[in-house]
XYZ file of C-alpha atoms in Angstrom:
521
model
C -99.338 125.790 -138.479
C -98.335 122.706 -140.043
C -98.841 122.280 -143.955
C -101.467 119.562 -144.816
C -100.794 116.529 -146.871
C -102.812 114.414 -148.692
C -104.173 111.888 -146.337
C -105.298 108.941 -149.117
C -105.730 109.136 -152.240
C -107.086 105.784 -154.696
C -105.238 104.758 -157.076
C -106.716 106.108 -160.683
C -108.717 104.998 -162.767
C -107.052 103.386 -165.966
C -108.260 100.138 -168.177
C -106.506 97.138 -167.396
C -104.810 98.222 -164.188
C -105.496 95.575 -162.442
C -103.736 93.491 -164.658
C -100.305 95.657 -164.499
C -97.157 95.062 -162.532
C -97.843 96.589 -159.120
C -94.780 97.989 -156.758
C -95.595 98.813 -153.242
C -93.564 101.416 -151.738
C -92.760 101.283 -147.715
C -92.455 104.580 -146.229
C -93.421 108.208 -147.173
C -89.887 110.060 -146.143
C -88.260 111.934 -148.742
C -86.694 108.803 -150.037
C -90.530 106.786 -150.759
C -91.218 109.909 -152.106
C -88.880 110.164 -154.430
C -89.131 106.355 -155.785
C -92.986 106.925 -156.161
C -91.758 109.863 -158.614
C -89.781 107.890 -160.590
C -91.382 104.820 -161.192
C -94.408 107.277 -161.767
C -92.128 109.624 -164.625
C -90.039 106.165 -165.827
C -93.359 104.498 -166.817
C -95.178 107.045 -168.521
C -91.574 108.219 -169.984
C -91.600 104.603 -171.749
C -95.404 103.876 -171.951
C -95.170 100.726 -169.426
C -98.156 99.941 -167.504
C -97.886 100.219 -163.698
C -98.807 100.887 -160.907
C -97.414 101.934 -157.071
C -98.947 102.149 -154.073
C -97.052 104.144 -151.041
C -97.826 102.830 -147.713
C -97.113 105.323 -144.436
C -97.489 104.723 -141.197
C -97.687 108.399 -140.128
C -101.112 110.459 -140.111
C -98.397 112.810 -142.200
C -95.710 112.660 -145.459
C -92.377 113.681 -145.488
C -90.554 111.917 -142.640
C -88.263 114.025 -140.321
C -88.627 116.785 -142.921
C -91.170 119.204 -141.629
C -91.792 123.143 -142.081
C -93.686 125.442 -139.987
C -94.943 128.805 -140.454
C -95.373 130.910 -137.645
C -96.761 134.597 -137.235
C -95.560 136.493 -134.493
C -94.054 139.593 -133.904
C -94.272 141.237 -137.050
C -94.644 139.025 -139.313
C -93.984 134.943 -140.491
C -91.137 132.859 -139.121
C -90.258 129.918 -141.512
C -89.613 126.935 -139.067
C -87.687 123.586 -139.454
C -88.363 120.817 -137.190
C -85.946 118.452 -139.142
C -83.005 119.541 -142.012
C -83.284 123.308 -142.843
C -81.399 122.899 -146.218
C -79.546 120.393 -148.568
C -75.580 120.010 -149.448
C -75.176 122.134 -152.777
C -72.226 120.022 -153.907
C -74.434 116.999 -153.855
C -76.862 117.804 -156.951
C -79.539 114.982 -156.475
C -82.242 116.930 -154.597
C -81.544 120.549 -156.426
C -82.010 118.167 -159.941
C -85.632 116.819 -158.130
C -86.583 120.510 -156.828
C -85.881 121.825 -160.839
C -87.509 119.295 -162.292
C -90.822 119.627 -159.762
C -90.578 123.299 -161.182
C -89.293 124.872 -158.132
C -86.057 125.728 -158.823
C -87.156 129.548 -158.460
C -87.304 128.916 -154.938
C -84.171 127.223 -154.128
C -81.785 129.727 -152.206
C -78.182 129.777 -151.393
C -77.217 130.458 -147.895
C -76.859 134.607 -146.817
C -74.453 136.811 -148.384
C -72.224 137.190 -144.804
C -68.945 135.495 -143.621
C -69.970 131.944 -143.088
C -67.813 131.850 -140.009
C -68.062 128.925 -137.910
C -67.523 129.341 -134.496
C -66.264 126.321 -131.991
C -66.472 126.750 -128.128
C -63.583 126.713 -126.132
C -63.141 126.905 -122.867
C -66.336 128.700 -122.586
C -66.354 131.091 -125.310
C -67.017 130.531 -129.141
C -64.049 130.926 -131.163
C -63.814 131.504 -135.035
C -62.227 128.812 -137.191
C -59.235 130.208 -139.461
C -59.888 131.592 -142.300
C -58.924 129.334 -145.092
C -59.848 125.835 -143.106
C -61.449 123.394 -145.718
C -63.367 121.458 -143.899
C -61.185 120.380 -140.979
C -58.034 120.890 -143.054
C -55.764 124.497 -142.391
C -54.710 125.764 -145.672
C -53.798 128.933 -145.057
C -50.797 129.589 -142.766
C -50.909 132.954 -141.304
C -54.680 132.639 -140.363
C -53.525 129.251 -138.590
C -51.050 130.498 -136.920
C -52.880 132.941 -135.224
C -55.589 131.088 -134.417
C -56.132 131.145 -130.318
C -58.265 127.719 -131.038
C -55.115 125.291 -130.735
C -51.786 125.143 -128.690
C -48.575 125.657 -130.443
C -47.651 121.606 -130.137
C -51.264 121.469 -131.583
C -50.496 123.479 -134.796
C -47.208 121.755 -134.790
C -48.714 118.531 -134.981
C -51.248 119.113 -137.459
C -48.638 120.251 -139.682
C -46.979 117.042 -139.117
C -49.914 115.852 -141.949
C -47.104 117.215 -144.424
C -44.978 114.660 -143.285
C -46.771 111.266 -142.393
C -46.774 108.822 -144.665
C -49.838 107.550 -146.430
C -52.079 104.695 -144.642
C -51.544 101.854 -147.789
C -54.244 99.293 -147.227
C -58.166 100.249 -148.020
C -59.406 98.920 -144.421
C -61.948 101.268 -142.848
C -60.958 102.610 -139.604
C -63.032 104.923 -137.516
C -63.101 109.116 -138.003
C -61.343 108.934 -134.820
C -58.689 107.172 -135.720
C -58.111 108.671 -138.817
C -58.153 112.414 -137.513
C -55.550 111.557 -134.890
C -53.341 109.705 -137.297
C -53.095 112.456 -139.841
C -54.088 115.672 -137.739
C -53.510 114.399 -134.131
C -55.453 114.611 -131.042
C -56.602 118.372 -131.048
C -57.853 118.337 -134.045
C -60.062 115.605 -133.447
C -61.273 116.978 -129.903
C -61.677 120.988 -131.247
C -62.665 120.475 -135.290
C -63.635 116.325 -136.192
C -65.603 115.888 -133.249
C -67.848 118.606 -133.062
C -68.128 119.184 -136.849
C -67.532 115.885 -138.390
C -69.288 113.730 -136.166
C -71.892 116.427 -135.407
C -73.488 115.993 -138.704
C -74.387 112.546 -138.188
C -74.972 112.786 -134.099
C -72.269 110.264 -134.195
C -69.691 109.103 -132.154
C -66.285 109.589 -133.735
C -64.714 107.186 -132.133
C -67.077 104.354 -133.869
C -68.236 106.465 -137.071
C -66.529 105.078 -140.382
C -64.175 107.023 -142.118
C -64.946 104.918 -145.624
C -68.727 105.812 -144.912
C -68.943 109.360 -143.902
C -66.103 111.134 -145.231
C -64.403 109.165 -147.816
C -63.030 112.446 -149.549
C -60.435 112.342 -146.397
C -58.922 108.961 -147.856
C -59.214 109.937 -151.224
C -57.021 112.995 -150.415
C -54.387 110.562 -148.340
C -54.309 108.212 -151.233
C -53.986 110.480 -153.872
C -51.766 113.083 -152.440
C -50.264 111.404 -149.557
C -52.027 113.754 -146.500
C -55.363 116.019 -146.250
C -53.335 119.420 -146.368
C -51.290 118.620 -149.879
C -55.179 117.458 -150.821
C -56.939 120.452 -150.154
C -54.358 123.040 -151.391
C -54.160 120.735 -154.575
C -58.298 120.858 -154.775
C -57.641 124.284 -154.786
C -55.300 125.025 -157.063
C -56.955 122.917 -159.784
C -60.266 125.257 -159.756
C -60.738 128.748 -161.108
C -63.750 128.388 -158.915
C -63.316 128.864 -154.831
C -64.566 125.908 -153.140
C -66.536 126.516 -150.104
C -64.606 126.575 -146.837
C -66.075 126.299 -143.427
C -64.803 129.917 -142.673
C -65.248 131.024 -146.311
C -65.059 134.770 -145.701
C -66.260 135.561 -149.378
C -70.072 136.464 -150.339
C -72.095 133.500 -151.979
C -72.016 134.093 -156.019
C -74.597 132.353 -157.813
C -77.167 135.155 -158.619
C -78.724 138.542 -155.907
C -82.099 139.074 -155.666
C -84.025 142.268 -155.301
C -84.236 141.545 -151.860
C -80.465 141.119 -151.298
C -81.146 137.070 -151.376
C -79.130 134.974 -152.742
C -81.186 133.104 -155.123
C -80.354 129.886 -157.170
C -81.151 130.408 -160.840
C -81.614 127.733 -163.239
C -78.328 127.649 -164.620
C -76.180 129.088 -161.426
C -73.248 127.535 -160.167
C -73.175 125.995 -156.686
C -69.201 126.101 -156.219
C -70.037 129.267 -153.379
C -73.066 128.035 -151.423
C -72.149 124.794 -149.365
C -75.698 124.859 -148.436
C -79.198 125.669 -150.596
C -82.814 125.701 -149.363
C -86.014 126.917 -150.563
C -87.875 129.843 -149.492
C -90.710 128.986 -148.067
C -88.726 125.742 -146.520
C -87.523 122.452 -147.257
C -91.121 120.702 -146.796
C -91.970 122.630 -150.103
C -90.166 120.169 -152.070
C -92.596 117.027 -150.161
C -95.459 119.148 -150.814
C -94.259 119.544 -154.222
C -93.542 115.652 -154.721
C -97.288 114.756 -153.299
C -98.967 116.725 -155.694
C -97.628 115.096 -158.796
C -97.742 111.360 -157.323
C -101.049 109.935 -159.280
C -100.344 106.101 -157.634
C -102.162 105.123 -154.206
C -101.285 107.098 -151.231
C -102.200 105.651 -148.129
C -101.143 107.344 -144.637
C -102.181 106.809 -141.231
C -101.777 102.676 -142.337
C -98.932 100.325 -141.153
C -97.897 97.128 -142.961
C -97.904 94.358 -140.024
C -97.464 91.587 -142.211
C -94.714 90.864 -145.570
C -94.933 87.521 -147.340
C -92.695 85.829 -150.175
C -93.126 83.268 -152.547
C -91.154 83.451 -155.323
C -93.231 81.054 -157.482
C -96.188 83.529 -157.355
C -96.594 85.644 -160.257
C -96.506 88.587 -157.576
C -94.040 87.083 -154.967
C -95.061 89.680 -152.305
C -97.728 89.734 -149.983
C -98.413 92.583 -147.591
C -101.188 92.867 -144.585
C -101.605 96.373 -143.287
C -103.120 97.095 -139.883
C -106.798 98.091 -141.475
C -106.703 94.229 -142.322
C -106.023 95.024 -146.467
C -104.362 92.753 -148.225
C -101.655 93.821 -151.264
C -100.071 91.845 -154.169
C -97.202 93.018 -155.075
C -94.515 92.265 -157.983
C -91.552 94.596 -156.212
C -91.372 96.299 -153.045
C -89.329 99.370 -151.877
C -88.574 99.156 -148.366
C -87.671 103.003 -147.363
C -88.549 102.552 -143.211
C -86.046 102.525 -140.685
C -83.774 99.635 -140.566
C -84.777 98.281 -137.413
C -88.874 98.332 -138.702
C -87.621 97.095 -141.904
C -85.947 94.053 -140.013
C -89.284 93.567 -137.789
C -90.848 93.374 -140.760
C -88.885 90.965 -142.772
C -87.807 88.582 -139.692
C -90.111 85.718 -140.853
C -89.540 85.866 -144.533
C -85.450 86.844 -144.573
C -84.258 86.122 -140.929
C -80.576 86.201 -141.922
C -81.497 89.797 -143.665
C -83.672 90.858 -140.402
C -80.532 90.071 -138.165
C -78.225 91.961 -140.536
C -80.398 95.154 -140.297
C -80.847 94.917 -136.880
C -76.641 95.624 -136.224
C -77.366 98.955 -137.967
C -77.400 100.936 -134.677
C -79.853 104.032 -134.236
C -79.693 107.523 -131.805
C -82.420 109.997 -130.865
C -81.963 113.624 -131.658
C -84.205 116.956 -131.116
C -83.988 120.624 -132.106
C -85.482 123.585 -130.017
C -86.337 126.522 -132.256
C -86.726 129.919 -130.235
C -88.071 133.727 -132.090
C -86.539 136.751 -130.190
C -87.179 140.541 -131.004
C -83.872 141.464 -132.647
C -83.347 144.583 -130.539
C -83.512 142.209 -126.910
C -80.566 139.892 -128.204
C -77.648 142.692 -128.015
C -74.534 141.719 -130.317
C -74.410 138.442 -132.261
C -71.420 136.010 -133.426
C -70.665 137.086 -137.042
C -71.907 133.884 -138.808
C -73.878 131.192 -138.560
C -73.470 129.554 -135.445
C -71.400 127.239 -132.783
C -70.503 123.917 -132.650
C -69.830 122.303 -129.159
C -67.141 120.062 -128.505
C -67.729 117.426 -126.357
C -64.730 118.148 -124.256
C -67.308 121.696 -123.316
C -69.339 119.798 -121.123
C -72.524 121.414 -122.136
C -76.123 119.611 -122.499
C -76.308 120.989 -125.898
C -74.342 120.291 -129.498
C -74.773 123.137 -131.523
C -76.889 126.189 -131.866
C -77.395 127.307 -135.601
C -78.475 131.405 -136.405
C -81.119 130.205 -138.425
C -82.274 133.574 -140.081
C -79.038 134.744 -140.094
C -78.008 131.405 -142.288
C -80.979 132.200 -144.497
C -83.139 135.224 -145.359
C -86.584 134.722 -145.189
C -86.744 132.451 -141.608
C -87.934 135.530 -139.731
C -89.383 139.007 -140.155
C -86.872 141.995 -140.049
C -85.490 142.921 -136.978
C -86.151 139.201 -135.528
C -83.866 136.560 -134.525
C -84.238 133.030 -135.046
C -82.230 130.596 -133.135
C -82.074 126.212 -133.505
C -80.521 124.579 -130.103
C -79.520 120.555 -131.234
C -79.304 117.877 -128.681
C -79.204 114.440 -127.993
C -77.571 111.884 -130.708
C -74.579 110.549 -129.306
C -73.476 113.117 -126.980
C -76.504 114.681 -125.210
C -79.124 111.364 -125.281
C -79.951 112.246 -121.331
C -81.533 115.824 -122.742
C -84.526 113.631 -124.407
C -85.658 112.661 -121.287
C -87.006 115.823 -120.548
C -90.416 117.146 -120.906
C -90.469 119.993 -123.092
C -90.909 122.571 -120.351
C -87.355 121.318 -119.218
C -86.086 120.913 -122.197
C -86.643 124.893 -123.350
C -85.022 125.754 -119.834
C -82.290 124.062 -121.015
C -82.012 125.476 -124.097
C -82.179 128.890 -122.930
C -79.866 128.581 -119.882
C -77.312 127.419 -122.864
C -78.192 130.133 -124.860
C -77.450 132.303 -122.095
C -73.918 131.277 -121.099
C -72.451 130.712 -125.082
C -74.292 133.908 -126.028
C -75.699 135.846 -123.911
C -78.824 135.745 -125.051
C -80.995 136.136 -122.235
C -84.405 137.711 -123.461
C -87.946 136.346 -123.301
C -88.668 134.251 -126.513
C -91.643 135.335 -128.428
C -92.118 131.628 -129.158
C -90.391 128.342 -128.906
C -90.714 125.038 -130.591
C -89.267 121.630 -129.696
C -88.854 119.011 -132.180
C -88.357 115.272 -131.458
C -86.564 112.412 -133.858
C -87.284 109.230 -131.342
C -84.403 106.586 -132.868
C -84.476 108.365 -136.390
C -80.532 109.085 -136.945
C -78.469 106.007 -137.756
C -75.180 105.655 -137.352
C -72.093 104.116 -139.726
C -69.929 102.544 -137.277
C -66.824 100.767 -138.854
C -67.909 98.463 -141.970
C -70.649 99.855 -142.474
C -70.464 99.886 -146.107
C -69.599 95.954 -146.156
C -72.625 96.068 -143.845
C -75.278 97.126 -146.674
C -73.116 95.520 -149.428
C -74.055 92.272 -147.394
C -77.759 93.341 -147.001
C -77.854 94.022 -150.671
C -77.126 90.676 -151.182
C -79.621 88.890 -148.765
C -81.970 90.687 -150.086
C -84.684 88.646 -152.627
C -85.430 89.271 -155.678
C -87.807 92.453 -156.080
C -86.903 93.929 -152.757
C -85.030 97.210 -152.263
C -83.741 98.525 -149.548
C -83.238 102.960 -149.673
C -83.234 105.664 -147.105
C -80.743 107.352 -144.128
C -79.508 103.950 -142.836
C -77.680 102.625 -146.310
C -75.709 105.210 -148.357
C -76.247 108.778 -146.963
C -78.247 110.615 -144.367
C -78.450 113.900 -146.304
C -81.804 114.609 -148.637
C -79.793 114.582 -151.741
C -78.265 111.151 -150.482
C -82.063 110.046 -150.051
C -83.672 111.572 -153.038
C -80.176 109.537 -155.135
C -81.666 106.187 -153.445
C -84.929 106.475 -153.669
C -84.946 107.257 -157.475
C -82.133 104.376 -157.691
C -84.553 101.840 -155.918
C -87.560 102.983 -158.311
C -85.855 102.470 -161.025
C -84.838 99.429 -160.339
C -87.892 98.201 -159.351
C -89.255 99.227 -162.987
C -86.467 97.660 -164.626
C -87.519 94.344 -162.753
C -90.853 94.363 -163.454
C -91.219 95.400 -167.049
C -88.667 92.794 -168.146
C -89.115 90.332 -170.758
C -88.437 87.530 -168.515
C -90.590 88.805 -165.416
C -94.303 87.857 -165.955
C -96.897 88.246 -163.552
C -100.778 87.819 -163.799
């Protein structure tokens, strides 16, 4: 069953709050969320009066992030309809999750090889141990990989070699893979991987927006595999390798978890979660928000008039009218430019060329004992070159303890984005056929589920083609004064990425409001 949230809540009851600065927040993802906590913790930090409201369309907070728990079999499977965990190397949301006070719930990924497997030619295939994100740094392991031809390893060692690109242009993942790594690499390790984690397509995704480590490495060492062996010869620390073979280090609990304690080190665990699921941290976030909540509401209506002493007027769909002296605008880009089309047309057109896919997971519970033998890690990605209808499939409880009883199996199928959009058009009942004939021919896995769940993201993923980052440097600047743009579509997809912009955005939107030379009535 699905957690609750807070469906509305008024705004409290303080003297003069009428008369305050007022800063209406657009959306109730994790990125609203986490500007409503900031303003919220800025203003009472520094005694300034103010007050939010957060506006969301949805009967429901949290955006794509949503938890499930489940009973079946013997016992409670922890579900994720959207992200099952956050980037440990990115510290934004781990900072939020400690300072909410939940920090003894954030875990590191299992103690096991975090192999990642990559189909080929029907049959999933270990990456060598030692690769660094796409890079080889180890040479036997490489060598011996069956994953690539000899002229493939030859001319990915060629990176040694090539000269550095000069200029600072953006060019597409694509590009860049096949200029530095050539064209196996990109078909058997950028494609699936890279461009898998934003459902993109490589041969549009920017380089300068996704992965702008990979440049940084060119420029600074003159090719990706002098980068990474450099990155890891200047830390005592081992940094975390797709095929990192070594246990994650930051702290064993009695359970044989690995848990996150206050003062751990992330270098080991590429990816941390919390126990009871990621939707703990919105649940968390929603009960310490004391502004106006309102969900189930739309805003059909945004006005501007800068001579106002609250420029911003909003209509929402119950026919309530808001003042407003800022407004964070965390909705999708393409509702964001519906929305500001008759008060910013140049910045409506501008979001509109910020291009959007469709993505869904299928979550299926098996008895442990019906699954026979499992890949040792975490899962397979799916190059396109496969021709399967699916992209991935992640071993959810094997990636984290606590996502199914003992003796269970839980298993994520991804599809659609860029690759697979035709799967979406099937009903559900279709779509868990799918799943499961895919399951079948990558791994055998051919039981009965106990359960399954299908998960749909209807035009929730966007995508950084090339120039995307002049893209929002231009919206930025379009933008009027008091509005603020945050969420998936400007400077990261992840939830750290998100939480970073959304407490960016409220803090800026203090900062405007409480100024000296902003008054307001």
């Amino acid at each position: 069953m699905t957690r609750p949230h807070l469906s509305q809540r008024p705004a409290p009851a303080v003297a003069n709050l009428a008369e305050a600065p007022h800063i209406v927040i657009i959306g109730g993802g994790i990125t609203g969320l986490s500007a409503a906590y900031t303003l919220q913790q800025a203003a009472q930090a520094v005694g300034a009066p103010m007050r939010y409201t957060l506006i969301e369309r949805a009967a429901r907070l949290g955006g794509k992030i949503l938890t499930e728990c489940i009973s079946a079999g013997s016992g409670t499977f922890v579900v994720e309809g959207g992200p099952d965990s956050f980037v440990a190397q990115k510290p934004w949301a781990i900072e939020l999750v400690r300072e909410l006070g939940l920090g003894h719930e954030l875990m590191a990924s299992n103690q096991m090889p975090r192999t990642t497997y990559v189909l080929h030619r029907g049959r999933p295939l270990p990456l060598p141990e030692g690769t660094m994100l796409i890079v080889p740094t180890k040479l036997v392991p490489f060598a011996r990989s069956p994953l690539f031809s000899p002229l493939g390893k030859l001319r990915m060692a060629l990176d040694l070699l090539i000269p550095p690109r000069r200029d600072a242009a953006d060019e597409t993942l694509a590009a860049f893979i096949r200029r530095r790594l050539g064209r196996e690499a990109l078909d058997r390790l950028a494609e699936p991987l890279m461009a898998g984690i934003h459902s993109a397509e490589c041969e549009r995704q920017s380089v300068l927006a996704t992965f702008p480590r990979f440049r940084e490495l060119e420029a600074q060492h003159g090719g990706l595999i002098r980068g990474m062996l450099a990155a890891r010869r200047r830390t005592t620390d081992h940094r975390p390798t797709i095929n990192d073979r070594r246990p994650t280090a930051v702290g064993e609990g009695g359970d044989g978890s690995s848990v996150v304690g206050r003062h751990s080190s992330f270098a080991h665990a590429p990816f941390v979660t919390l126990r009871g699921g990621v939707q703990a941290l919105v649940d968390a976030l929603v009960l310490r928000l004391e502004g106006a909540i309102l969900t189930g509401r739309g805003v059909t209506a945004l006005a501007y008039d800068p001579a106002a002493s609250r420029p911003y007027r909003l209509c929402l769909d119950d026919g309530t009218l808001l003042e407003a002296n800022a407004v964070v605008l965390t909705a999708p880009a393409y509702a964001a430019a519906d929305l500001l089309a008759p008060l910013a047309p140049a910045l409506a057109a501008a979001l509109r060329t910020i291009r959007y896919v469709s993505t869904g997971t299928i979550t299926l519970a098996y008895r442990r004992a019906d699954v026979g033998s499992l890949l040792d890690g975490y899962g397979v990605v799916i190059p396109r070159a496969e021709g399967r209808q699916v992209n991935a499939v992640t071993l959810s409880s094997l990636k984290f303890r606590h996502r199914a009883p003992e003796d269970h199996l839980l298993v994520r199928v991804f599809v659609g984005g860029s690759r697979t959009p035709e799967a979406l058009a099937l009903d559900d009942t279709a779509l868990l056929a799918l799943a499961r004939e895919e399951l079948r021919a990558i791994l055998g896995i051919d039981a009965e589920p106990l359960f399954a769940r299908v998960y749909r993201w209807q035009d929730a993923n966007p995508q950084y083609d090339v120039g995307h980052l002049e893209r929002v440097a231009a919206l930025d600047a379009l933008c009027p004064e008091g509005l603020y743009l945050a969420g998936s579509a400007y400077r990261g997809v992840g939830i750290p990425d998100c939480v970073r912009q959304g407490r960016e955005a409220g803090e800026r939107a203090l900062a405007l409001v409480t100024s000296r030379e902003h008054t307001w009535g």
